């Protein structure tokens, strides 16, 4: 005995189940290739200067975080965060110090990274 009545179409219930599983699950926020390239270029220059030694990348559901360490066993000296929820308000990019102070926040990653990007100065 089938639990389905004669009036129901079994292929219709399978189509509903397929569309329910095909919907994307809530994914994590990530840095795109251009953002990551800009961050890693800054990181490479600071490593070459001997200021930074290690990094960590966290892709969370609500934000992406690039943490910079002076030593691997310490707390991060800077966190570069991307939070898309703030895109229309204060800007989705921010640089946060080790104490939790937001050093700069904005809509463009290039301008936000200027707070920690030390350019060569003529002396």
PDB file of C-alpha atoms in Angstrom:
ATOM      1  CA  UNK A   1       0.000   0.000   0.000  1.00  0.00           C
ATOM      2  CA  UNK A   2       1.255   3.398  -0.900  1.00  0.00           C
ATOM      3  CA  UNK A   3       0.892   6.263   1.553  1.00  0.00           C
ATOM      4  CA  UNK A   4       0.259   8.664  -1.357  1.00  0.00           C
ATOM      5  CA  UNK A   5      -3.208   9.175  -2.726  1.00  0.00           C
ATOM      6  CA  UNK A   6      -3.972   8.609  -6.386  1.00  0.00           C
ATOM      7  CA  UNK A   7      -4.453  12.362  -6.973  1.00  0.00           C
ATOM      8  CA  UNK A   8      -0.917  13.432  -6.035  1.00  0.00           C
ATOM      9  CA  UNK A   9       1.868  13.467  -8.578  1.00  0.00           C
ATOM     10  CA  UNK A  10       5.039  11.867  -7.142  1.00  0.00           C
ATOM     11  CA  UNK A  11       7.310  13.765  -9.543  1.00  0.00           C
ATOM     12  CA  UNK A  12       5.949  17.063  -8.206  1.00  0.00           C
ATOM     13  CA  UNK A  13       6.997  16.244  -4.646  1.00  0.00           C
ATOM     14  CA  UNK A  14      10.469  15.304  -5.872  1.00  0.00           C
ATOM     15  CA  UNK A  15      10.769  18.627  -7.721  1.00  0.00           C
ATOM     16  CA  UNK A  16       9.892  20.524  -4.544  1.00  0.00           C
ATOM     17  CA  UNK A  17      12.475  18.534  -2.577  1.00  0.00           C
ATOM     18  CA  UNK A  18      15.100  19.178  -5.263  1.00  0.00           C
ATOM     19  CA  UNK A  19      14.569  22.952  -5.260  1.00  0.00           C
ATOM     20  CA  UNK A  20      14.685  23.033  -1.474  1.00  0.00           C
ATOM     21  CA  UNK A  21      18.069  21.304  -1.407  1.00  0.00           C
ATOM     22  CA  UNK A  22      19.403  23.266  -4.383  1.00  0.00           C
ATOM     23  CA  UNK A  23      19.069  26.597  -2.569  1.00  0.00           C
ATOM     24  CA  UNK A  24      22.455  27.795  -1.383  1.00  0.00           C
ATOM     25  CA  UNK A  25      23.259  27.400   2.272  1.00  0.00           C
ATOM     26  CA  UNK A  26      24.397  30.523   4.105  1.00  0.00           C
ATOM     27  CA  UNK A  27      28.044  30.739   3.161  1.00  0.00           C
ATOM     28  CA  UNK A  28      30.890  32.553   4.819  1.00  0.00           C
ATOM     29  CA  UNK A  29      32.193  35.980   3.844  1.00  0.00           C
ATOM     30  CA  UNK A  30      35.500  35.883   1.971  1.00  0.00           C
ATOM     31  CA  UNK A  31      38.029  38.260   0.491  1.00  0.00           C
ATOM     32  CA  UNK A  32      38.041  38.292  -3.301  1.00  0.00           C
ATOM     33  CA  UNK A  33      41.249  37.909  -5.297  1.00  0.00           C
ATOM     34  CA  UNK A  34      41.926  41.654  -5.662  1.00  0.00           C
ATOM     35  CA  UNK A  35      41.361  42.346  -1.963  1.00  0.00           C
ATOM     36  CA  UNK A  36      43.574  39.470  -0.906  1.00  0.00           C
ATOM     37  CA  UNK A  37      46.251  40.515  -3.387  1.00  0.00           C
ATOM     38  CA  UNK A  38      46.333  44.043  -1.936  1.00  0.00           C
ATOM     39  CA  UNK A  39      46.483  42.760   1.652  1.00  0.00           C
ATOM     40  CA  UNK A  40      49.214  40.223   0.875  1.00  0.00           C
ATOM     41  CA  UNK A  41      51.279  42.862  -0.961  1.00  0.00           C
ATOM     42  CA  UNK A  42      51.205  45.015   2.174  1.00  0.00           C
ATOM     43  CA  UNK A  43      51.976  41.957   4.306  1.00  0.00           C
ATOM     44  CA  UNK A  44      54.972  41.048   2.120  1.00  0.00           C
ATOM     45  CA  UNK A  45      56.452  44.543   2.408  1.00  0.00           C
ATOM     46  CA  UNK A  46      56.058  44.530   6.189  1.00  0.00           C
ATOM     47  CA  UNK A  47      57.655  41.073   6.454  1.00  0.00           C
ATOM     48  CA  UNK A  48      60.565  42.311   4.351  1.00  0.00           C
ATOM     49  CA  UNK A  49      60.939  45.246   6.774  1.00  0.00           C
ATOM     50  CA  UNK A  50      60.990  42.765   9.680  1.00  0.00           C
ATOM     51  CA  UNK A  51      57.863  44.188  11.356  1.00  0.00           C
ATOM     52  CA  UNK A  52      55.398  41.357  10.772  1.00  0.00           C
ATOM     53  CA  UNK A  53      56.023  37.622  10.935  1.00  0.00           C
ATOM     54  CA  UNK A  54      52.767  35.684  10.720  1.00  0.00           C
ATOM     55  CA  UNK A  55      49.144  36.011   9.651  1.00  0.00           C
ATOM     56  CA  UNK A  56      45.824  34.211   9.929  1.00  0.00           C
ATOM     57  CA  UNK A  57      42.709  34.373   7.769  1.00  0.00           C
ATOM     58  CA  UNK A  58      39.279  33.619   9.189  1.00  0.00           C
ATOM     59  CA  UNK A  59      36.187  33.348   6.992  1.00  0.00           C
ATOM     60  CA  UNK A  60      33.194  33.642   9.286  1.00  0.00           C
ATOM     61  CA  UNK A  61      29.490  33.787   8.424  1.00  0.00           C
ATOM     62  CA  UNK A  62      29.228  37.525   9.018  1.00  0.00           C
ATOM     63  CA  UNK A  63      32.736  38.781   8.212  1.00  0.00           C
ATOM     64  CA  UNK A  64      36.203  37.926   6.905  1.00  0.00           C
ATOM     65  CA  UNK A  65      39.236  38.698   9.079  1.00  0.00           C
ATOM     66  CA  UNK A  66      42.912  38.934   8.139  1.00  0.00           C
ATOM     67  CA  UNK A  67      44.960  39.037  11.363  1.00  0.00           C
ATOM     68  CA  UNK A  68      48.598  40.158  11.440  1.00  0.00           C
ATOM     69  CA  UNK A  69      51.022  38.982  14.124  1.00  0.00           C
ATOM     70  CA  UNK A  70      54.439  40.152  15.179  1.00  0.00           C
ATOM     71  CA  UNK A  71      55.046  36.663  16.577  1.00  0.00           C
ATOM     72  CA  UNK A  72      52.857  33.597  16.182  1.00  0.00           C
ATOM     73  CA  UNK A  73      52.263  33.227  19.917  1.00  0.00           C
ATOM     74  CA  UNK A  74      50.892  36.747  20.433  1.00  0.00           C
ATOM     75  CA  UNK A  75      47.580  38.455  19.866  1.00  0.00           C
ATOM     76  CA  UNK A  76      47.249  40.081  16.440  1.00  0.00           C
ATOM     77  CA  UNK A  77      48.684  43.598  16.208  1.00  0.00           C
ATOM     78  CA  UNK A  78      46.199  44.460  13.428  1.00  0.00           C
ATOM     79  CA  UNK A  79      42.992  42.910  12.135  1.00  0.00           C
ATOM     80  CA  UNK A  80      41.748  43.800   8.671  1.00  0.00           C
ATOM     81  CA  UNK A  81      38.032  43.024   8.585  1.00  0.00           C
ATOM     82  CA  UNK A  82      35.456  42.872   5.826  1.00  0.00           C
ATOM     83  CA  UNK A  83      31.884  43.092   7.115  1.00  0.00           C
ATOM     84  CA  UNK A  84      29.323  43.352   4.267  1.00  0.00           C
ATOM     85  CA  UNK A  85      26.550  44.345   6.702  1.00  0.00           C
ATOM     86  CA  UNK A  86      28.246  47.751   7.078  1.00  0.00           C
ATOM     87  CA  UNK A  87      28.651  48.340   3.319  1.00  0.00           C
ATOM     88  CA  UNK A  88      25.936  51.000   3.133  1.00  0.00           C
ATOM     89  CA  UNK A  89      26.703  52.579   6.483  1.00  0.00           C
ATOM     90  CA  UNK A  90      30.299  53.182   7.558  1.00  0.00           C
ATOM     91  CA  UNK A  91      31.999  50.990   4.984  1.00  0.00           C
ATOM     92  CA  UNK A  92      32.635  47.287   5.022  1.00  0.00           C
ATOM     93  CA  UNK A  93      36.424  47.456   5.507  1.00  0.00           C
ATOM     94  CA  UNK A  94      38.089  48.298   8.801  1.00  0.00           C
ATOM     95  CA  UNK A  95      41.513  48.114  10.424  1.00  0.00           C
ATOM     96  CA  UNK A  96      41.441  47.290  14.125  1.00  0.00           C
ATOM     97  CA  UNK A  97      44.405  47.543  16.506  1.00  0.00           C
ATOM     98  CA  UNK A  98      45.440  45.001  19.146  1.00  0.00           C
ATOM     99  CA  UNK A  99      43.503  46.925  21.807  1.00  0.00           C
ATOM    100  CA  UNK A 100      40.281  46.779  19.783  1.00  0.00           C
ATOM    101  CA  UNK A 101      40.414  50.392  18.628  1.00  0.00           C
ATOM    102  CA  UNK A 102      39.089  50.894  15.095  1.00  0.00           C
ATOM    103  CA  UNK A 103      41.879  52.823  13.383  1.00  0.00           C
ATOM    104  CA  UNK A 104      40.057  53.410  10.106  1.00  0.00           C
ATOM    105  CA  UNK A 105      36.849  52.278   8.451  1.00  0.00           C
ATOM    106  CA  UNK A 106      35.706  52.885   4.901  1.00  0.00           C
ATOM    107  CA  UNK A 107      34.207  51.722   1.632  1.00  0.00           C
ATOM    108  CA  UNK A 108      37.520  51.235  -0.224  1.00  0.00           C
ATOM    109  CA  UNK A 109      40.171  48.785   0.957  1.00  0.00           C
ATOM    110  CA  UNK A 110      43.040  50.837  -0.501  1.00  0.00           C
ATOM    111  CA  UNK A 111      42.151  53.903   1.564  1.00  0.00           C
ATOM    112  CA  UNK A 112      41.560  51.889   4.738  1.00  0.00           C
ATOM    113  CA  UNK A 113      44.955  50.168   4.501  1.00  0.00           C
ATOM    114  CA  UNK A 114      46.746  53.528   4.277  1.00  0.00           C
ATOM    115  CA  UNK A 115      46.579  53.758   8.067  1.00  0.00           C
ATOM    116  CA  UNK A 116      49.134  50.923   8.387  1.00  0.00           C
ATOM    117  CA  UNK A 117      50.837  51.133   4.987  1.00  0.00           C
ATOM    118  CA  UNK A 118      54.022  53.098   5.507  1.00  0.00           C
ATOM    119  CA  UNK A 119      55.339  54.400   2.229  1.00  0.00           C
ATOM    120  CA  UNK A 120      59.014  55.090   1.685  1.00  0.00           C
ATOM    121  CA  UNK A 121      59.830  58.647   2.727  1.00  0.00           C
ATOM    122  CA  UNK A 122      62.700  60.777   1.475  1.00  0.00           C
ATOM    123  CA  UNK A 123      64.917  61.773   4.400  1.00  0.00           C
TER     124      UNK A 123
END
